[in-house]
Amino acid sequence: QQQKQQKEEEIIEEEEEIEEEEEIEKKSRERSMSLLSDKSTTSNNDKRVFNPIKSTEEIPVNIYRFTPDSTWHTFDFDAFEYSLEQIRHHILWNIHSLGFDRLFGVKLYKFYNLLVCIEALYMDVPYHSIRHAYDVTQYICCMIHNGQLDTYMPKIDLFCSIVTALMHDLNHLGFNNNYLADTEHPLSRTYNDKSPLEQHHCRLAFRVLRMESCSILESITPQQYKTFRKHMVEIILATDMINHKVLNKEFESRFKEKSAREIIESEHCTDYDILCMQKLIMKTCDVSNVTRSFDAAEKWAERIISEFCVQGDLQLAKGLPTDQLFNRHKLDFPATQIGFINYVARGQFHCFVLAFPELNMLLDRMDDVCEKWKAIANEKPPHITQFENSLKTTEANASSTLTLSTTSTEELFHGHELDTNPLILCKVHFPSQIIRKFKVSSSLSLTQFRQRLNSVATINKDDRLFYADVDADWILIEDDEAFTIAKEEALKQL
C-alpha cells in the first residue's frame, strides 16, 4: 500500500510538472505576443491547413501582369506593412522576373504551393516566424536587384539562395541551440548537440521539396540538384551563430583582395568560391534588420527580445545559466541593439561589402540605425520605457522540461478540415488529462511515456503518412484516409 501510494504521489507530481510547464510557456508566449500584436497589420495564419493548387490559373494573382510595390526592391521594405498573401505574390513575381521558371522548369503554381506550405510549418513565435523568412528573402531579392548580382552570379545559385532564405528557419522552435542542449531536447539528442535547429530546418526543407505539390526542383538536372542540395544544406548550417567568427575570418581572407565579381569572372573560380558567396549573402541577410528603416528595425528588435525573454523565463525556472540579454528583469533594450550592431552585424556587413562593394551604402544605413539607438539610450523615450516595463511584468515560475506546444487547445489533433483538404498539417498536442489517463493505466514513468509518444509518431501505412514528428510538435499527412489511420493508431496506443 505504501508503494502504491508513493507511485500515485509520483504520478500526481509529474502531472503537476507537466501542467505547470505548459502554463508557464503559454503565459510567457502570450505575454510576448500581446506586446507585439498591434505592431503588424496581419498576424501569422495559425490554421495549419495546406490546400495545394494544381495549375497556374489557380494562383490568385496574374504573375505575368503583376506590378510590384514601389518598396519591394528597396531596403526600406517593412514586412509588417504587408499581408502574407501580398508578400507571396511579390516573391512569386521575383521568381518569374528572374527567369527561374523558364531556366529551371519551375512551375509557378508549385512554387506558390511551397510558400503556402512553409507558412503552415513556421511556428508562431515572436521573431523566427514566416515573416522573418519572408523578410530575409526580400532582402536577397533586393540585393540581386540593386547590386545587379544576376549579371554575374550563376542563376542556379541565385535561385538556390532565394529558396534557402525561405526555408532557413523552417519550424524554428523559438529557443536557441544552447537551450536545447542544456535541456537535452530530443532534437539536440538526435543531432548530438551539433546545430540541432539548423539540421532540423534542412531535414524538413527537403521533405517538403520532395512533396509532389511543392516539387519545384523536379526539372533541374541530377547534377544541378546535387549541387543545389549540397549548397542549401551548407548555407543553412552556416547560419548557426557558433560558426560566426570562423566564417567571417574566412570571408575577410577570401574577399580581401578580390570582389565576388572579380572571382567569378576569373578563370580560377570554383564551386566552393560560389558557396562562400552564398553563405556570406545568407548570413548578412539574416541580420539585415539593422539596415532597414528605423521603424522596421525597432519592430524586429522588440520581437527578438520578446522571444529571448521566453527562453530566459524557462532558464531561470530551471536554474540554468541565463545571459542578461534573455533576462526580462535586467536587460537594457537600446543597449542590446547597440551591442548587437557593434559586435555582430558590423563585422558581418564589413565582410559583405568587401565581396560586394557595389552595396557599400548598407554600412551607412547601419550606422544611421545605430546612432538612433544611441540617442534613444540617452533619452529613453516613453514608448521604450513602456516596452521594457511591459516585459518585466511577466513572472517566471518553476518549470522542469521544455514543451513545444504553443496552443492551449484541448484537442488531440487539430487544425484539419477533413472534408475539403487533401493534405493536412496538424500540430500534435497531448493535454494533461490524456497524459493522466494514459499514465495511470500504464504506470509508465514520464520518460517512458514520452518514448511511447515518439513511437506513435512513426506510423506509416503504405507511405500515405508523409511525415510525423512529435518532437517537432506537428504532423504532416497526405490525405484524409492517412489522417484517419494515424488518429486511430495514436488513440489505440493511448
CSV table of N, CA, C and O in Angstrom, one decimal, residues 72-75 94 98 135-153 158 161-162 165 261 277-289 291-292 348-349 351-353 356 358-363:
chain,number,residue,atom,x,y,z
A,72,TRP,N,9.3,47.2,-52.8
A,72,TRP,CA,9.8,45.8,-52.8
A,72,TRP,C,11.2,45.7,-53.1
A,72,TRP,O,11.9,44.9,-52.5
A,73,HIS,N,11.8,46.5,-54.0
A,73,HIS,CA,13.2,46.4,-54.3
A,73,HIS,C,14.0,47.5,-53.6
A,73,HIS,O,15.0,48.0,-54.1
A,74,THR,N,13.6,47.9,-52.4
A,74,THR,CA,14.3,48.8,-51.6
A,74,THR,C,14.6,48.2,-50.3
A,74,THR,O,13.9,47.3,-49.8
A,75,PHE,N,15.6,48.7,-49.6
A,75,PHE,CA,16.0,48.2,-48.3
A,75,PHE,C,15.1,48.8,-47.2
A,75,PHE,O,15.3,48.5,-46.0
A,94,ASN,N,9.1,37.7,-58.4
A,94,ASN,CA,10.5,37.7,-58.5
A,94,ASN,C,11.1,36.4,-59.1
A,94,ASN,O,12.0,36.4,-59.9
A,98,LEU,N,13.1,36.9,-62.6
A,98,LEU,CA,14.5,36.5,-62.8
A,98,LEU,C,14.7,35.3,-63.7
A,98,LEU,O,15.8,34.9,-64.0
A,135,ASP,N,11.1,38.3,-44.9
A,135,ASP,CA,11.9,39.5,-44.8
A,135,ASP,C,13.3,39.2,-45.3
A,135,ASP,O,13.8,40.0,-46.1
A,136,VAL,N,13.9,38.1,-44.9
A,136,VAL,CA,15.2,37.8,-45.4
A,136,VAL,C,15.2,37.5,-46.9
A,136,VAL,O,16.1,37.9,-47.6
A,137,THR,N,14.2,36.9,-47.3
A,137,THR,CA,14.0,36.6,-48.8
A,137,THR,C,13.9,37.9,-49.6
A,137,THR,O,14.6,38.0,-50.6
A,138,GLN,N,13.1,38.8,-49.1
A,138,GLN,CA,13.0,40.1,-49.8
A,138,GLN,C,14.4,40.8,-49.8
A,138,GLN,O,14.8,41.4,-50.9
A,139,TYR,N,15.2,40.7,-48.8
A,139,TYR,CA,16.5,41.3,-48.7
A,139,TYR,C,17.4,40.8,-49.8
A,139,TYR,O,18.2,41.5,-50.4
A,140,ILE,N,17.4,39.5,-50.0
A,140,ILE,CA,18.2,38.8,-51.0
A,140,ILE,C,17.7,39.3,-52.4
A,140,ILE,O,18.5,39.7,-53.3
A,141,CYS,N,16.4,39.4,-52.6
A,141,CYS,CA,15.9,39.8,-53.9
A,141,CYS,C,16.3,41.3,-54.1
A,141,CYS,O,16.6,41.7,-55.3
A,142,CYS,N,16.3,42.1,-53.1
A,142,CYS,CA,16.7,43.5,-53.1
A,142,CYS,C,18.2,43.6,-53.5
A,142,CYS,O,18.6,44.4,-54.3
A,143,MET,N,19.0,42.7,-52.9
A,143,MET,CA,20.5,42.7,-53.2
A,143,MET,C,20.7,42.4,-54.7
A,143,MET,O,21.6,43.0,-55.3
A,144,ILE,N,20.0,41.4,-55.1
A,144,ILE,CA,20.1,40.9,-56.5
A,144,ILE,C,19.8,42.1,-57.4
A,144,ILE,O,20.5,42.4,-58.4
A,145,HIS,N,18.7,42.8,-57.1
A,145,HIS,CA,18.3,43.9,-58.0
A,145,HIS,C,19.2,45.1,-57.9
A,145,HIS,O,19.7,45.6,-58.9
A,146,ASN,N,19.5,45.6,-56.7
A,146,ASN,CA,20.3,46.8,-56.5
A,146,ASN,C,21.8,46.6,-56.8
A,146,ASN,O,22.5,47.5,-57.2
A,147,GLY,N,22.3,45.3,-56.5
A,147,GLY,CA,23.7,45.1,-56.7
A,147,GLY,C,24.0,44.4,-58.1
A,147,GLY,O,25.1,44.1,-58.4
A,148,GLN,N,22.9,44.2,-58.8
A,148,GLN,CA,23.0,43.5,-60.2
A,148,GLN,C,23.7,42.2,-60.1
A,148,GLN,O,24.5,41.9,-61.0
A,149,LEU,N,23.4,41.5,-59.0
A,149,LEU,CA,24.1,40.2,-58.8
A,149,LEU,C,23.8,39.2,-59.9
A,149,LEU,O,24.6,38.3,-60.3
A,150,ASP,N,22.6,39.4,-60.5
A,150,ASP,CA,22.2,38.4,-61.6
A,150,ASP,C,22.9,38.6,-62.9
A,150,ASP,O,22.8,37.8,-63.8
A,151,THR,N,23.8,39.7,-63.0
A,151,THR,CA,24.6,39.9,-64.2
A,151,THR,C,25.8,39.1,-64.2
A,151,THR,O,26.5,39.0,-65.2
A,152,TYR,N,26.2,38.6,-63.0
A,152,TYR,CA,27.5,37.8,-63.0
A,152,TYR,C,27.4,36.5,-62.2
A,152,TYR,O,28.2,35.6,-62.4
A,153,MET,N,26.5,36.4,-61.2
A,153,MET,CA,26.4,35.2,-60.4
A,153,MET,C,25.6,34.2,-61.1
A,153,MET,O,24.6,34.6,-61.8
A,158,LEU,N,21.7,31.8,-57.5
A,158,LEU,CA,20.8,32.8,-57.0
A,158,LEU,C,19.4,32.2,-56.6
A,158,LEU,O,18.8,32.5,-55.6
A,161,SER,N,19.8,30.4,-53.4
A,161,SER,CA,19.9,31.3,-52.3
A,161,SER,C,18.5,31.8,-51.9
A,161,SER,O,18.2,31.9,-50.7
A,162,ILE,N,17.6,32.1,-52.9
A,162,ILE,CA,16.2,32.5,-52.5
A,162,ILE,C,15.4,31.4,-51.9
A,162,ILE,O,14.8,31.6,-50.8
A,165,ALA,N,16.7,31.0,-48.3
A,165,ALA,CA,16.2,32.0,-47.4
A,165,ALA,C,14.8,31.8,-47.0
A,165,ALA,O,14.5,32.0,-45.8
A,261,ARG,N,32.6,39.6,-57.9
A,261,ARG,CA,32.5,39.7,-59.4
A,261,ARG,C,33.9,39.3,-60.0
A,261,ARG,O,33.9,38.6,-61.0
A,277,MET,N,30.2,32.7,-51.3
A,277,MET,CA,29.4,33.9,-51.6
A,277,MET,C,28.0,33.7,-51.1
A,277,MET,O,27.4,34.6,-50.5
A,278,GLN,N,27.4,32.5,-51.3
A,278,GLN,CA,26.1,32.3,-50.9
A,278,GLN,C,25.9,32.3,-49.4
A,278,GLN,O,25.0,32.8,-48.8
A,279,LYS,N,26.9,31.7,-48.7
A,279,LYS,CA,26.9,31.7,-47.2
A,279,LYS,C,27.0,33.2,-46.7
A,279,LYS,O,26.2,33.6,-45.8
A,280,LEU,N,27.8,34.0,-47.3
A,280,LEU,CA,28.0,35.4,-46.9
A,280,LEU,C,26.7,36.1,-47.1
A,280,LEU,O,26.3,36.9,-46.3
A,281,ILE,N,26.1,35.9,-48.3
A,281,ILE,CA,24.8,36.6,-48.6
A,281,ILE,C,23.8,36.2,-47.5
A,281,ILE,O,23.1,37.1,-47.0
A,282,MET,N,23.6,34.9,-47.3
A,282,MET,CA,22.6,34.4,-46.3
A,282,MET,C,22.8,35.0,-44.9
A,282,MET,O,21.9,35.5,-44.3
A,283,LYS,N,24.1,34.9,-44.5
A,283,LYS,CA,24.4,35.3,-43.1
A,283,LYS,C,24.1,36.8,-42.9
A,283,LYS,O,23.7,37.3,-41.9
A,284,THR,N,24.4,37.6,-44.0
A,284,THR,CA,24.2,39.0,-43.9
A,284,THR,C,22.8,39.4,-43.9
A,284,THR,O,22.3,40.2,-43.1
A,285,CYS,N,22.0,38.7,-44.8
A,285,CYS,CA,20.6,39.0,-44.8
A,285,CYS,C,19.9,38.5,-43.5
A,285,CYS,O,18.9,39.1,-43.1
A,286,ASP,N,20.4,37.5,-42.9
A,286,ASP,CA,19.8,37.0,-41.6
A,286,ASP,C,19.9,38.1,-40.5
A,286,ASP,O,19.1,38.0,-39.6
A,287,VAL,N,20.8,39.0,-40.6
A,287,VAL,CA,20.9,40.0,-39.6
A,287,VAL,C,20.7,41.4,-40.1
A,287,VAL,O,21.2,42.4,-39.6
A,288,SER,N,19.9,41.5,-41.2
A,288,SER,CA,19.8,42.7,-42.0
A,288,SER,C,18.8,43.7,-41.4
A,288,SER,O,18.7,44.8,-41.9
A,289,ASN,N,18.1,43.3,-40.3
A,289,ASN,CA,17.1,44.2,-39.7
A,289,ASN,C,17.8,45.6,-39.4
A,289,ASN,O,17.1,46.6,-39.4
A,291,THR,N,19.7,47.4,-40.9
A,291,THR,CA,19.9,48.3,-42.1
A,291,THR,C,18.6,48.7,-42.7
A,291,THR,O,18.5,49.4,-43.7
A,292,ARG,N,17.5,48.3,-42.1
A,292,ARG,CA,16.2,48.7,-42.5
A,292,ARG,C,15.9,50.1,-42.1
A,292,ARG,O,16.7,50.8,-41.4
A,348,GLN,N,29.8,41.5,-39.9
A,348,GLN,CA,29.2,40.8,-41.0
A,348,GLN,C,29.1,41.6,-42.2
A,348,GLN,O,29.4,41.2,-43.3
A,349,PHE,N,28.6,42.9,-42.1
A,349,PHE,CA,28.4,43.7,-43.2
A,349,PHE,C,29.8,44.2,-43.8
A,349,PHE,O,29.9,44.5,-45.0
A,351,CYS,N,32.4,42.3,-44.0
A,351,CYS,CA,32.8,41.3,-44.9
A,351,CYS,C,32.0,41.3,-46.2
A,351,CYS,O,32.5,41.1,-47.3
A,352,PHE,N,30.7,41.6,-46.1
A,352,PHE,CA,29.8,41.6,-47.2
A,352,PHE,C,30.2,42.7,-48.3
A,352,PHE,O,30.3,42.4,-49.5
A,353,VAL,N,30.6,43.9,-47.8
A,353,VAL,CA,30.9,44.9,-48.8
A,353,VAL,C,32.3,44.7,-49.4
A,353,VAL,O,32.6,45.3,-50.4
A,356,PHE,N,31.0,42.5,-52.1
A,356,PHE,CA,30.0,43.2,-53.0
A,356,PHE,C,30.1,44.7,-52.7
A,356,PHE,O,29.2,45.3,-52.1
A,358,GLU,N,29.6,47.2,-54.5
A,358,GLU,CA,28.5,48.0,-55.1
A,358,GLU,C,27.4,48.3,-54.1
A,358,GLU,O,26.5,49.1,-54.3
A,359,LEU,N,27.4,47.5,-53.0
A,359,LEU,CA,26.3,47.7,-52.0
A,359,LEU,C,26.8,48.3,-50.6
A,359,LEU,O,26.3,48.0,-49.6
A,360,ASN,N,27.9,49.0,-50.7
A,360,ASN,CA,28.5,49.6,-49.5
A,360,ASN,C,27.7,50.6,-48.8
A,360,ASN,O,28.0,51.0,-47.7
A,361,MET,N,26.6,51.1,-49.5
A,361,MET,CA,25.7,52.0,-48.8
A,361,MET,C,25.0,51.4,-47.6
A,361,MET,O,24.5,52.1,-46.7
A,362,LEU,N,25.0,50.0,-47.5
A,362,LEU,CA,24.4,49.4,-46.4
A,362,LEU,C,25.1,49.7,-45.1
A,362,LEU,O,24.5,49.7,-44.0
A,363,LEU,N,26.4,49.9,-45.1
A,363,LEU,CA,27.1,50.3,-43.9
A,363,LEU,C,26.6,51.6,-43.4
A,363,LEU,O,26.5,51.8,-42.2
